[in-house]
Coordinates of C-alpha atoms in Angstrom, one line a residue:
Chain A
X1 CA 136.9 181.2 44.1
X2 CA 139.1 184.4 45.4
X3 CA 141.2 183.2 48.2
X4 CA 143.9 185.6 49.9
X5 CA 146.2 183.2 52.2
X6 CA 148.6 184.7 54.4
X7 CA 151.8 183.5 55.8
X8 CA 152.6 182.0 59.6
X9 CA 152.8 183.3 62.7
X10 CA 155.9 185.6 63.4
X11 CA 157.6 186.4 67.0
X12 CA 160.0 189.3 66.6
X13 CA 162.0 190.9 69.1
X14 CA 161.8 195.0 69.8
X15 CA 163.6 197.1 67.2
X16 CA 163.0 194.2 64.4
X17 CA 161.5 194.2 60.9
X18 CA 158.6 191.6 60.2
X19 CA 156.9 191.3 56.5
X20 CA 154.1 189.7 56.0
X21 CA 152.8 187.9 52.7
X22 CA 149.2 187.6 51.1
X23 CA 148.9 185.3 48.4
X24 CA 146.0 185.7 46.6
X25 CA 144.3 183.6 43.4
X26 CA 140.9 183.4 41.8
X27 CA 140.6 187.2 40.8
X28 CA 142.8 189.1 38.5
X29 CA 145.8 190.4 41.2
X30 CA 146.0 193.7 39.2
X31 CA 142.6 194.8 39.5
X32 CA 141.8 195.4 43.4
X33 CA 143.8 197.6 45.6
X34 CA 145.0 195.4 48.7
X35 CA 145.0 196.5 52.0
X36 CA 146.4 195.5 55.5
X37 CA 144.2 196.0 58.7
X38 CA 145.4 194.6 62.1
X39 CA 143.7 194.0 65.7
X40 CA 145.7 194.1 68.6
X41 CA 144.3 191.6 71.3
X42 CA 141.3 192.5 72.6
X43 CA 141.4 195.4 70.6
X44 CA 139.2 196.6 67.5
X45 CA 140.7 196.9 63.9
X46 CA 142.8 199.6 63.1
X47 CA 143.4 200.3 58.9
X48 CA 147.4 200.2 58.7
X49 CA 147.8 200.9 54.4
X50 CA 147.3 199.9 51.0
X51 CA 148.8 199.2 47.8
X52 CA 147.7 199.4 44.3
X53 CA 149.2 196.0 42.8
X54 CA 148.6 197.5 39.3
X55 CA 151.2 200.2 39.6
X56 CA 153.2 199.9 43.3
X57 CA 150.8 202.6 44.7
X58 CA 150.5 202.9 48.0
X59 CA 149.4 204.8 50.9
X60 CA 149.5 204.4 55.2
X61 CA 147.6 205.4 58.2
X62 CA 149.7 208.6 59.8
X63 CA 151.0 206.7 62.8
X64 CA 152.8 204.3 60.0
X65 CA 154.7 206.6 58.1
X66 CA 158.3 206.1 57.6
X67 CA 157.6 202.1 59.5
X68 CA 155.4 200.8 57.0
X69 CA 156.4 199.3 53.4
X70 CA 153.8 197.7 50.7
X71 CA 155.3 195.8 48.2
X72 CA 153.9 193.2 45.5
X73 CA 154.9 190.7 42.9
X74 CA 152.3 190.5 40.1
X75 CA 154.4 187.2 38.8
X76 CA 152.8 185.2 42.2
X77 CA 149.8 187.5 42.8
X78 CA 151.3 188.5 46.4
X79 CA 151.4 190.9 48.3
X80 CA 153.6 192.0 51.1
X81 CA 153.6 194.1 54.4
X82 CA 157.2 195.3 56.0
X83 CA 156.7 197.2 59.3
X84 CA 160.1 197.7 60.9
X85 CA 161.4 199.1 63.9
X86 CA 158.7 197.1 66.0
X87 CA 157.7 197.8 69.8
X88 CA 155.3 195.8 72.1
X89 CA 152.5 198.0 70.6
X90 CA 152.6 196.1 67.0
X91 CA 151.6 192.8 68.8
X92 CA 148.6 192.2 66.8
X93 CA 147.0 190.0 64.3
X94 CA 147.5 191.6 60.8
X95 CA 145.1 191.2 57.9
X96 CA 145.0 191.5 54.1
X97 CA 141.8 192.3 52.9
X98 CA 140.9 192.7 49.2
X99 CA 138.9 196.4 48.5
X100 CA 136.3 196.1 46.1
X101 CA 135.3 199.3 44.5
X102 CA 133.1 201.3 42.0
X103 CA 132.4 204.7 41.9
X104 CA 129.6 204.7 44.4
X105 CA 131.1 202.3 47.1
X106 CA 134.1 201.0 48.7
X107 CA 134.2 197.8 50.9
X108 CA 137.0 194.8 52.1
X109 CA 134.8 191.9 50.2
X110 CA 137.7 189.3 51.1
X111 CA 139.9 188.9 53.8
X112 CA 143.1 186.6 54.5
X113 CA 142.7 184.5 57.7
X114 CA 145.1 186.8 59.2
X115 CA 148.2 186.8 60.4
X116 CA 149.6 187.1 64.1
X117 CA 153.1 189.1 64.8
X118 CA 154.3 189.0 68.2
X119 CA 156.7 191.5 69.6
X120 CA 158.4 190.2 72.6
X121 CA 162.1 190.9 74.1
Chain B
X1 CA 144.3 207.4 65.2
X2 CA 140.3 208.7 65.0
X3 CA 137.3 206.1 65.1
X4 CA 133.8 206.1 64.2
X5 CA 131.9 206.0 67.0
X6 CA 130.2 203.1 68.3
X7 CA 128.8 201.2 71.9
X8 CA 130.8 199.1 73.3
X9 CA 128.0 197.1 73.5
X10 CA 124.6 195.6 72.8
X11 CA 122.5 193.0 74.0
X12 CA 119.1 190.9 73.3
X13 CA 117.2 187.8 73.7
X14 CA 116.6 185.4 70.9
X15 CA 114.0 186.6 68.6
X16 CA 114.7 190.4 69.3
X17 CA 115.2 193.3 67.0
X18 CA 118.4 194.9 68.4
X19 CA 120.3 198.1 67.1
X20 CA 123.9 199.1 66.7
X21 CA 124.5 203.0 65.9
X22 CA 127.8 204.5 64.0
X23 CA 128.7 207.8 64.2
X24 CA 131.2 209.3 62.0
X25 CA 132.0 213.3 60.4
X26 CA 131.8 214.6 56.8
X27 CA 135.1 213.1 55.8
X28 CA 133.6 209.9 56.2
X29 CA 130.0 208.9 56.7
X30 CA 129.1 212.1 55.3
X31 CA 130.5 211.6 51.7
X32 CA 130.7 207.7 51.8
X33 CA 129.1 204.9 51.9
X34 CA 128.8 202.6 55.2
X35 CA 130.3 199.1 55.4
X36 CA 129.4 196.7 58.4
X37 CA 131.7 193.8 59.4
X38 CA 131.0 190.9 61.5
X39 CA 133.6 189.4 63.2
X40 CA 132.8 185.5 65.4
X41 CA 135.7 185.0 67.9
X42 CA 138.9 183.8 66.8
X43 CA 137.7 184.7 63.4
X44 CA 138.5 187.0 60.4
X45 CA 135.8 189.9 59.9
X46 CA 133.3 189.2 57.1
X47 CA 131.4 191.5 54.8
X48 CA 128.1 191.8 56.5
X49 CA 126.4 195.2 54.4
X50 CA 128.0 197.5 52.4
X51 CA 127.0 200.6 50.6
X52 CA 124.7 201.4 53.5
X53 CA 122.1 199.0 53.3
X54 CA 123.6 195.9 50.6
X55 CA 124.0 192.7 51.2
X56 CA 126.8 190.3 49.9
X57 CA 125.6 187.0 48.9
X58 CA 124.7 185.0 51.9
X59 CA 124.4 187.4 54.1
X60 CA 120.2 186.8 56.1
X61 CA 118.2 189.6 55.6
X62 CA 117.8 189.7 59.7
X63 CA 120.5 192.2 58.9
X64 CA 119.4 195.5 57.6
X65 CA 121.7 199.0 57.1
X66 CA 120.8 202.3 57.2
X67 CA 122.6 205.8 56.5
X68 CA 121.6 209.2 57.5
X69 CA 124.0 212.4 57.3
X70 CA 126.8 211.7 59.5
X71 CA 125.4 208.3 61.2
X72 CA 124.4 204.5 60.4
X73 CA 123.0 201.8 61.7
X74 CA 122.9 198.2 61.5
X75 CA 119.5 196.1 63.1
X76 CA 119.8 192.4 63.6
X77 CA 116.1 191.7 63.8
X78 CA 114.8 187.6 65.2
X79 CA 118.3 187.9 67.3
X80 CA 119.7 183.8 67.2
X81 CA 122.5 182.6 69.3
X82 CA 125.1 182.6 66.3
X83 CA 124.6 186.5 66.3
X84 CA 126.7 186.5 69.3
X85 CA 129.9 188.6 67.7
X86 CA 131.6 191.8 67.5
X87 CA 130.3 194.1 65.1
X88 CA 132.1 197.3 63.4
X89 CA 131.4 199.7 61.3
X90 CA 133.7 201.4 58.4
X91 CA 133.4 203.8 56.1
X92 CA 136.0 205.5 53.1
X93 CA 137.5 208.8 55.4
X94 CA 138.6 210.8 52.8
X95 CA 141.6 212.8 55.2
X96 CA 143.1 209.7 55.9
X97 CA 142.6 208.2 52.4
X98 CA 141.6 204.5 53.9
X99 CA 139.0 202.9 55.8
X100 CA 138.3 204.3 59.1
X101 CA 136.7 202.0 61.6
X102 CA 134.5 202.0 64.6
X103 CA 135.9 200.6 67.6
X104 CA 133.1 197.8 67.5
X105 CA 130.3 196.4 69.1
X106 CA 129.8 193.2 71.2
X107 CA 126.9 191.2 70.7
X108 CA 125.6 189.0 73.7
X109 CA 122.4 186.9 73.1
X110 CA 121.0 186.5 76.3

């Protein structure tokens, strides 16, 4: 069965880096884009980026670029999210979600169990 | 960053037929298809319909989708207790070149 399992819980401080992993198994890693939504507390979800584990692809929401870094490694069927330069703002729970796609439809059909990054001086 | 549109908030008694409306612009809604996520506290969100009006295995039929032009909806019809959840929408935005989301909807069961 597909399972994406991401790593622990993370307390940074302001002007830090945190990357987060998704390990992923019971699909073929190559053939869904990954991408990484988060939800500050109390908040809604926000779309943060993507990466296309086939060929290193990727792409991030506006208010990411230049912060935000996707990275993978086909050999363990993981995927990564860097976000650097952190501020209170980027307290949040981040999640990996696995897009399925055809040419009529796009939708997050799994999702990790999320991870929680806390940005505190 | 922009958001579908959505109500904060929704409410019914058990055995109701509630609606949550999405509202959205061409980029979005207009030229793609509809996704609806439910979301129990302390949870991750799960797949609830997608391409408008689907269903993913396990997923009731008390839920129902529907598209039209810019805007969707999603009806929980015979409301239960484990409804209780927040409930977004999301659709492809083609400007943005990701998912764009609603700012979700609270479900109270009264």
């Amino acid at each position: 069965q597909v399972q994406l399992v991401q790593s622990g819980a993370e307390v940074k401080k302001p002007g830090a880096s945190v990357k987060v992993s998704c390990k992923t198994s019971g699909y073929t890693f190559t053939g869904h884009y990954m991408h990484w939504v988060r939800q500050a507390p109390g908040q809604g979800l926000e779309w943060v980026a993507w990466i296309d584990p086939s060929t290193g692809g990727s792409n991030s929401a506006p208010k990411f670029k230049g912060r935000v870094t996707m990275s993978r490694d086909t050999s363990i069927t993981t995927a990564y999210l860097d976000l650097s330069s952190l501020t209170s703002d980027d307290t949040a729970v981040y999640y990996c979600a696995r897009l399925n796609s055809t040419r009529s439809y796009r939708t997050y059909d799994y999702w990790g169990q999320g991870t929680l990054v806390i940005v505190s001086s | 960053q922009p958001l579908l549109t959505q109500p904060p908030s929704a409410s019914g008694t058990p055995g109701q037929r509630i609606t949550i409306s999405c509202s959205g612009g061409t980029s979005n809604i207009g030229r793609n298809t509809v996704n609806w996520f439910q979301q129990l506290p302390g949870a991750a969100p799960k797949l609830l319909i997608y391409k408008n009006n689907e269903w993913p295995s396990g997923v009731p039929d008390r839920f129902s989708g529907s598209k039209s032009g810019t805007s969707a909806s999603l009806a929980i019809s015979g409301l239960q207790s484990e409804d209780e959840a927040d409930y977004y929408c999301a659709a492809w935005d083609d400007h943005l070149n990701g998912l764009m989301f609603g700012g979700g909807t609270q479900v109270t069961v009264l």
